[in-house]
């Protein structure tokens, strides 16, 4: 009956609005997740930069320690202490140089391991984010497909008709091939 038409239209608009609200919430959730992931990437880049600064400091410290020990060796050789004392001084200094090298290597290994762990964690997060994006895209496509078809009959609705008409018209304008259109209106369906 015609008097039921306003109620049916109101219910239909509420249904379309609820479908859009669900899609909007899913999209907002995705954007929030994306924001967190981008912040993680920024944190990673800051950590990597800090690691490079630490590495530079370690290299400068090693360079300074080696230079100091070499200066001490030169001084010990120039002083006339005798061969046994010079040998003992040089061996002591060489031990400190090797200790500084070992400490530098240890610090660099720790830094690299931290960076590798951080990179691995970021890769896992990126894979998760890619999967979430693919799932959201599929969900949005499913919602769009549902919005384009009548729930009762499964037939394309007016929105699907309008989109198909726009595509066909655009194709006709591009290629100039003949275009035919047949419209059937079924009363009292």
PDB file of C-alpha atoms in Angstrom:
ATOM      1  CA  UNK A   1       0.000   0.000   0.000  1.00  0.00           C
ATOM      2  CA  UNK A   2       1.112   3.551  -0.756  1.00  0.00           C
ATOM      3  CA  UNK A   3       0.669   4.629   2.843  1.00  0.00           C
ATOM      4  CA  UNK A   4       3.398   2.145   3.896  1.00  0.00           C
ATOM      5  CA  UNK A   5       5.873   3.668   1.451  1.00  0.00           C
ATOM      6  CA  UNK A   6       7.191   6.391   3.835  1.00  0.00           C
ATOM      7  CA  UNK A   7       7.859   3.777   6.527  1.00  0.00           C
ATOM      8  CA  UNK A   8       9.633   1.492   4.045  1.00  0.00           C
ATOM      9  CA  UNK A   9      11.730   4.397   2.763  1.00  0.00           C
ATOM     10  CA  UNK A  10      12.635   5.388   6.336  1.00  0.00           C
ATOM     11  CA  UNK A  11      13.653   1.813   7.170  1.00  0.00           C
ATOM     12  CA  UNK A  12      15.679   1.604   3.957  1.00  0.00           C
ATOM     13  CA  UNK A  13      17.508   4.857   4.704  1.00  0.00           C
ATOM     14  CA  UNK A  14      18.231   3.642   8.252  1.00  0.00           C
ATOM     15  CA  UNK A  15      19.601   0.392   6.842  1.00  0.00           C
ATOM     16  CA  UNK A  16      21.863   2.253   4.404  1.00  0.00           C
ATOM     17  CA  UNK A  17      22.992   4.600   7.186  1.00  0.00           C
ATOM     18  CA  UNK A  18      23.806   1.683   9.497  1.00  0.00           C
ATOM     19  CA  UNK A  19      25.826  -0.032   6.755  1.00  0.00           C
ATOM     20  CA  UNK A  20      27.752   3.203   6.207  1.00  0.00           C
ATOM     21  CA  UNK A  21      28.286   3.605   9.969  1.00  0.00           C
ATOM     22  CA  UNK A  22      29.773   0.101  10.217  1.00  0.00           C
ATOM     23  CA  UNK A  23      32.070   0.788   7.273  1.00  0.00           C
ATOM     24  CA  UNK A  24      33.009   4.167   8.756  1.00  0.00           C
ATOM     25  CA  UNK A  25      33.894   2.578  12.114  1.00  0.00           C
ATOM     26  CA  UNK A  26      36.003  -0.071  10.403  1.00  0.00           C
ATOM     27  CA  UNK A  27      37.774   2.613   8.404  1.00  0.00           C
ATOM     28  CA  UNK A  28      38.342   4.754  11.496  1.00  0.00           C
ATOM     29  CA  UNK A  29      39.794   1.715  13.269  1.00  0.00           C
ATOM     30  CA  UNK A  30      42.104   1.114  10.336  1.00  0.00           C
ATOM     31  CA  UNK A  31      43.236   4.759  10.343  1.00  0.00           C
ATOM     32  CA  UNK A  32      43.912   4.588  14.078  1.00  0.00           C
ATOM     33  CA  UNK A  33      45.952   1.415  13.600  1.00  0.00           C
ATOM     34  CA  UNK A  34      47.791   3.058  10.716  1.00  0.00           C
ATOM     35  CA  UNK A  35      48.551   6.051  12.946  1.00  0.00           C
ATOM     36  CA  UNK A  36      50.026   3.750  15.616  1.00  0.00           C
ATOM     37  CA  UNK A  37      52.088   1.879  13.031  1.00  0.00           C
ATOM     38  CA  UNK A  38      53.437   5.111  11.563  1.00  0.00           C
ATOM     39  CA  UNK A  39      54.358   6.256  15.069  1.00  0.00           C
ATOM     40  CA  UNK A  40      56.186   2.928  15.541  1.00  0.00           C
ATOM     41  CA  UNK A  41      58.095   3.580  12.316  1.00  0.00           C
ATOM     42  CA  UNK A  42      59.000   7.051  13.545  1.00  0.00           C
ATOM     43  CA  UNK A  43      60.189   5.578  16.856  1.00  0.00           C
ATOM     44  CA  UNK A  44      62.244   3.042  14.929  1.00  0.00           C
ATOM     45  CA  UNK A  45      63.880   5.767  12.873  1.00  0.00           C
ATOM     46  CA  UNK A  46      64.668   7.735  16.025  1.00  0.00           C
ATOM     47  CA  UNK A  47      66.133   4.609  17.620  1.00  0.00           C
ATOM     48  CA  UNK A  48      68.206   3.931  14.506  1.00  0.00           C
ATOM     49  CA  UNK A  49      69.477   7.508  14.549  1.00  0.00           C
ATOM     50  CA  UNK A  50      70.345   7.198  18.238  1.00  0.00           C
ATOM     51  CA  UNK A  51      72.141   3.925  17.458  1.00  0.00           C
ATOM     52  CA  UNK A  52      74.178   5.628  14.766  1.00  0.00           C
ATOM     53  CA  UNK A  53      75.061   8.448  17.168  1.00  0.00           C
ATOM     54  CA  UNK A  54      76.112   5.852  19.789  1.00  0.00           C
ATOM     55  CA  UNK A  55      78.188   4.079  17.158  1.00  0.00           C
ATOM     56  CA  UNK A  56      79.895   7.343  16.239  1.00  0.00           C
ATOM     57  CA  UNK A  57      80.639   8.050  19.901  1.00  0.00           C
ATOM     58  CA  UNK A  58      82.045   4.524  20.309  1.00  0.00           C
ATOM     59  CA  UNK A  59      84.242   5.000  17.254  1.00  0.00           C
ATOM     60  CA  UNK A  60      85.478   8.360  18.511  1.00  0.00           C
ATOM     61  CA  UNK A  61      86.195   6.879  21.942  1.00  0.00           C
ATOM     62  CA  UNK A  62      88.103   3.981  20.370  1.00  0.00           C
ATOM     63  CA  UNK A  63      90.066   6.363  18.171  1.00  0.00           C
ATOM     64  CA  UNK A  64      90.952   8.527  21.158  1.00  0.00           C
ATOM     65  CA  UNK A  65      92.032   5.568  23.304  1.00  0.00           C
ATOM     66  CA  UNK A  66      94.158   4.048  20.530  1.00  0.00           C
ATOM     67  CA  UNK A  67      95.786   7.404  19.811  1.00  0.00           C
ATOM     68  CA  UNK A  68      96.526   7.942  23.515  1.00  0.00           C
ATOM     69  CA  UNK A  69      98.120   4.514  23.812  1.00  0.00           C
ATOM     70  CA  UNK A  70     100.176   5.043  20.645  1.00  0.00           C
ATOM     71  CA  UNK A  71     101.326   8.387  22.059  1.00  0.00           C
ATOM     72  CA  UNK A  72     102.310   6.579  25.270  1.00  0.00           C
ATOM     73  CA  UNK A  73     104.217   3.969  23.243  1.00  0.00           C
ATOM     74  CA  UNK A  74     106.106   6.714  21.421  1.00  0.00           C
ATOM     75  CA  UNK A  75     106.927   8.364  24.745  1.00  0.00           C
ATOM     76  CA  UNK A  76     108.095   5.085  26.257  1.00  0.00           C
ATOM     77  CA  UNK A  77     110.359   4.413  23.290  1.00  0.00           C
ATOM     78  CA  UNK A  78     111.811   7.932  23.424  1.00  0.00           C
ATOM     79  CA  UNK A  79     112.552   7.673  27.155  1.00  0.00           C
ATOM     80  CA  UNK A  80     115.759   5.834  27.806  1.00  0.00           C
ATOM     81  CA  UNK A  81     114.469   3.201  30.234  1.00  0.00           C
ATOM     82  CA  UNK A  82     116.164   0.259  28.676  1.00  0.00           C
ATOM     83  CA  UNK A  83     114.845  -2.472  26.387  1.00  0.00           C
ATOM     84  CA  UNK A  84     113.186  -4.706  29.047  1.00  0.00           C
ATOM     85  CA  UNK A  85     111.240  -1.793  30.551  1.00  0.00           C
ATOM     86  CA  UNK A  86     110.195  -0.505  27.094  1.00  0.00           C
ATOM     87  CA  UNK A  87     109.027  -4.001  26.133  1.00  0.00           C
ATOM     88  CA  UNK A  88     106.976  -4.290  29.320  1.00  0.00           C
ATOM     89  CA  UNK A  89     105.437  -0.826  28.773  1.00  0.00           C
ATOM     90  CA  UNK A  90     104.590  -1.640  25.151  1.00  0.00           C
ATOM     91  CA  UNK A  91     102.980  -4.967  26.083  1.00  0.00           C
ATOM     92  CA  UNK A  92     100.902  -3.228  28.752  1.00  0.00           C
ATOM     93  CA  UNK A  93      99.802  -0.554  26.287  1.00  0.00           C
ATOM     94  CA  UNK A  94      99.041  -3.133  23.612  1.00  0.00           C
ATOM     95  CA  UNK A  95      96.855  -4.966  26.135  1.00  0.00           C
ATOM     96  CA  UNK A  96      94.908  -1.762  26.805  1.00  0.00           C
ATOM     97  CA  UNK A  97      94.545  -1.154  23.052  1.00  0.00           C
ATOM     98  CA  UNK A  98      93.212  -4.681  22.549  1.00  0.00           C
ATOM     99  CA  UNK A  99      90.863  -4.188  25.502  1.00  0.00           C
ATOM    100  CA  UNK A 100      89.556  -0.971  23.940  1.00  0.00           C
ATOM    101  CA  UNK A 101      89.043  -2.784  20.608  1.00  0.00           C
ATOM    102  CA  UNK A 102      87.233  -5.645  22.330  1.00  0.00           C
ATOM    103  CA  UNK A 103      84.999  -3.213  24.232  1.00  0.00           C
ATOM    104  CA  UNK A 104      84.235  -1.348  20.994  1.00  0.00           C
ATOM    105  CA  UNK A 105      83.336  -4.595  19.225  1.00  0.00           C
ATOM    106  CA  UNK A 106      81.140  -5.658  22.155  1.00  0.00           C
ATOM    107  CA  UNK A 107      79.277  -2.320  22.191  1.00  0.00           C
ATOM    108  CA  UNK A 108      78.768  -2.450  18.425  1.00  0.00           C
ATOM    109  CA  UNK A 109      77.479  -6.038  18.615  1.00  0.00           C
ATOM    110  CA  UNK A 110      74.972  -5.026  21.311  1.00  0.00           C
ATOM    111  CA  UNK A 111      73.847  -2.029  19.261  1.00  0.00           C
ATOM    112  CA  UNK A 112      73.471  -4.105  16.082  1.00  0.00           C
ATOM    113  CA  UNK A 113      71.524  -6.807  17.891  1.00  0.00           C
ATOM    114  CA  UNK A 114      69.133  -4.179  19.255  1.00  0.00           C
ATOM    115  CA  UNK A 115      68.641  -2.715  15.787  1.00  0.00           C
ATOM    116  CA  UNK A 116      68.061  -6.173  14.267  1.00  0.00           C
ATOM    117  CA  UNK A 117      65.458  -6.990  16.919  1.00  0.00           C
ATOM    118  CA  UNK A 118      63.753  -3.671  16.341  1.00  0.00           C
ATOM    119  CA  UNK A 119      63.752  -4.201  12.557  1.00  0.00           C
ATOM    120  CA  UNK A 120      62.297  -7.689  12.994  1.00  0.00           C
ATOM    121  CA  UNK A 121      59.518  -6.344  15.241  1.00  0.00           C
ATOM    122  CA  UNK A 122      58.763  -3.592  12.722  1.00  0.00           C
ATOM    123  CA  UNK A 123      58.592  -6.115   9.877  1.00  0.00           C
ATOM    124  CA  UNK A 124      56.094  -8.195  11.845  1.00  0.00           C
ATOM    125  CA  UNK A 125      54.004  -5.100  12.568  1.00  0.00           C
ATOM    126  CA  UNK A 126      54.097  -4.082   8.907  1.00  0.00           C
ATOM    127  CA  UNK A 127      52.922  -7.550   7.835  1.00  0.00           C
ATOM    128  CA  UNK A 128      50.086  -7.349  10.353  1.00  0.00           C
ATOM    129  CA  UNK A 129      49.150  -3.919   9.075  1.00  0.00           C
ATOM    130  CA  UNK A 130      49.192  -5.116   5.454  1.00  0.00           C
ATOM    131  CA  UNK A 131      46.892  -7.995   6.378  1.00  0.00           C
ATOM    132  CA  UNK A 132      44.565  -5.640   8.257  1.00  0.00           C
ATOM    133  CA  UNK A 133      44.475  -3.306   5.252  1.00  0.00           C
ATOM    134  CA  UNK A 134      43.663  -6.213   2.926  1.00  0.00           C
ATOM    135  CA  UNK A 135      40.923  -7.408   5.301  1.00  0.00           C
ATOM    136  CA  UNK A 136      39.473  -3.900   5.533  1.00  0.00           C
ATOM    137  CA  UNK A 137      39.544  -3.513   1.762  1.00  0.00           C
ATOM    138  CA  UNK A 138      37.728  -6.827   1.368  1.00  0.00           C
ATOM    139  CA  UNK A 139      35.193  -5.868   4.025  1.00  0.00           C
ATOM    140  CA  UNK A 140      34.554  -2.513   2.366  1.00  0.00           C
ATOM    141  CA  UNK A 141      34.134  -4.235  -0.999  1.00  0.00           C
ATOM    142  CA  UNK A 142      31.692  -6.720   0.557  1.00  0.00           C
ATOM    143  CA  UNK A 143      29.736  -3.857   2.162  1.00  0.00           C
ATOM    144  CA  UNK A 144      29.690  -1.991  -1.147  1.00  0.00           C
ATOM    145  CA  UNK A 145      28.466  -5.104  -2.931  1.00  0.00           C
ATOM    146  CA  UNK A 146      25.694  -5.545  -0.337  1.00  0.00           C
ATOM    147  CA  UNK A 147      24.691  -1.906  -0.715  1.00  0.00           C
ATOM    148  CA  UNK A 148      24.404  -2.371  -4.482  1.00  0.00           C
ATOM    149  CA  UNK A 149      21.950  -5.290  -4.358  1.00  0.00           C
ATOM    150  CA  UNK A 150      18.481  -5.800  -2.988  1.00  0.00           C
ATOM    151  CA  UNK A 151      18.639  -7.963   0.135  1.00  0.00           C
ATOM    152  CA  UNK A 152      15.435  -9.834  -0.692  1.00  0.00           C
ATOM    153  CA  UNK A 153      15.861 -10.595  -4.386  1.00  0.00           C
ATOM    154  CA  UNK A 154      19.621 -10.250  -4.781  1.00  0.00           C
ATOM    155  CA  UNK A 155      19.038  -8.109  -7.852  1.00  0.00           C
ATOM    156  CA  UNK A 156      21.028  -4.932  -8.459  1.00  0.00           C
ATOM    157  CA  UNK A 157      19.356  -1.851  -6.995  1.00  0.00           C
ATOM    158  CA  UNK A 158      19.059   1.739  -8.206  1.00  0.00           C
ATOM    159  CA  UNK A 159      22.565   2.642  -7.036  1.00  0.00           C
ATOM    160  CA  UNK A 160      24.014  -0.279  -9.013  1.00  0.00           C
ATOM    161  CA  UNK A 161      21.922   0.779 -12.002  1.00  0.00           C
ATOM    162  CA  UNK A 162      23.231   4.360 -11.785  1.00  0.00           C
ATOM    163  CA  UNK A 163      26.851   3.243 -11.543  1.00  0.00           C
ATOM    164  CA  UNK A 164      26.507   0.818 -14.445  1.00  0.00           C
ATOM    165  CA  UNK A 165      24.853   3.508 -16.543  1.00  0.00           C
ATOM    166  CA  UNK A 166      27.717   5.914 -15.764  1.00  0.00           C
ATOM    167  CA  UNK A 167      30.289   3.278 -16.790  1.00  0.00           C
ATOM    168  CA  UNK A 168      28.495   2.430 -20.021  1.00  0.00           C
ATOM    169  CA  UNK A 169      28.007   6.083 -20.909  1.00  0.00           C
ATOM    170  CA  UNK A 170      31.690   6.753 -20.276  1.00  0.00           C
ATOM    171  CA  UNK A 171      32.657   3.760 -22.422  1.00  0.00           C
ATOM    172  CA  UNK A 172      30.328   4.982 -25.207  1.00  0.00           C
ATOM    173  CA  UNK A 173      31.933   8.437 -25.107  1.00  0.00           C
ATOM    174  CA  UNK A 174      35.466   6.961 -25.235  1.00  0.00           C
ATOM    175  CA  UNK A 175      34.942   4.412 -28.000  1.00  0.00           C
ATOM    176  CA  UNK A 176      31.891   5.710 -29.884  1.00  0.00           C
ATOM    177  CA  UNK A 177      30.382   2.203 -30.270  1.00  0.00           C
ATOM    178  CA  UNK A 178      26.598   1.962 -30.485  1.00  0.00           C
ATOM    179  CA  UNK A 179      24.820   1.955 -27.122  1.00  0.00           C
ATOM    180  CA  UNK A 180      21.405   0.437 -26.487  1.00  0.00           C
ATOM    181  CA  UNK A 181      19.356   0.729 -23.339  1.00  0.00           C
ATOM    182  CA  UNK A 182      16.292  -1.237 -22.323  1.00  0.00           C
ATOM    183  CA  UNK A 183      14.459  -0.318 -19.125  1.00  0.00           C
ATOM    184  CA  UNK A 184      11.687  -2.439 -17.669  1.00  0.00           C
ATOM    185  CA  UNK A 185       9.497  -1.173 -14.864  1.00  0.00           C
ATOM    186  CA  UNK A 186       7.572  -3.885 -13.069  1.00  0.00           C
ATOM    187  CA  UNK A 187       4.510  -2.582 -11.260  1.00  0.00           C
ATOM    188  CA  UNK A 188       3.128  -4.261  -8.149  1.00  0.00           C
ATOM    189  CA  UNK A 189       6.337  -6.290  -7.788  1.00  0.00           C
TER     190      UNK A 189
END
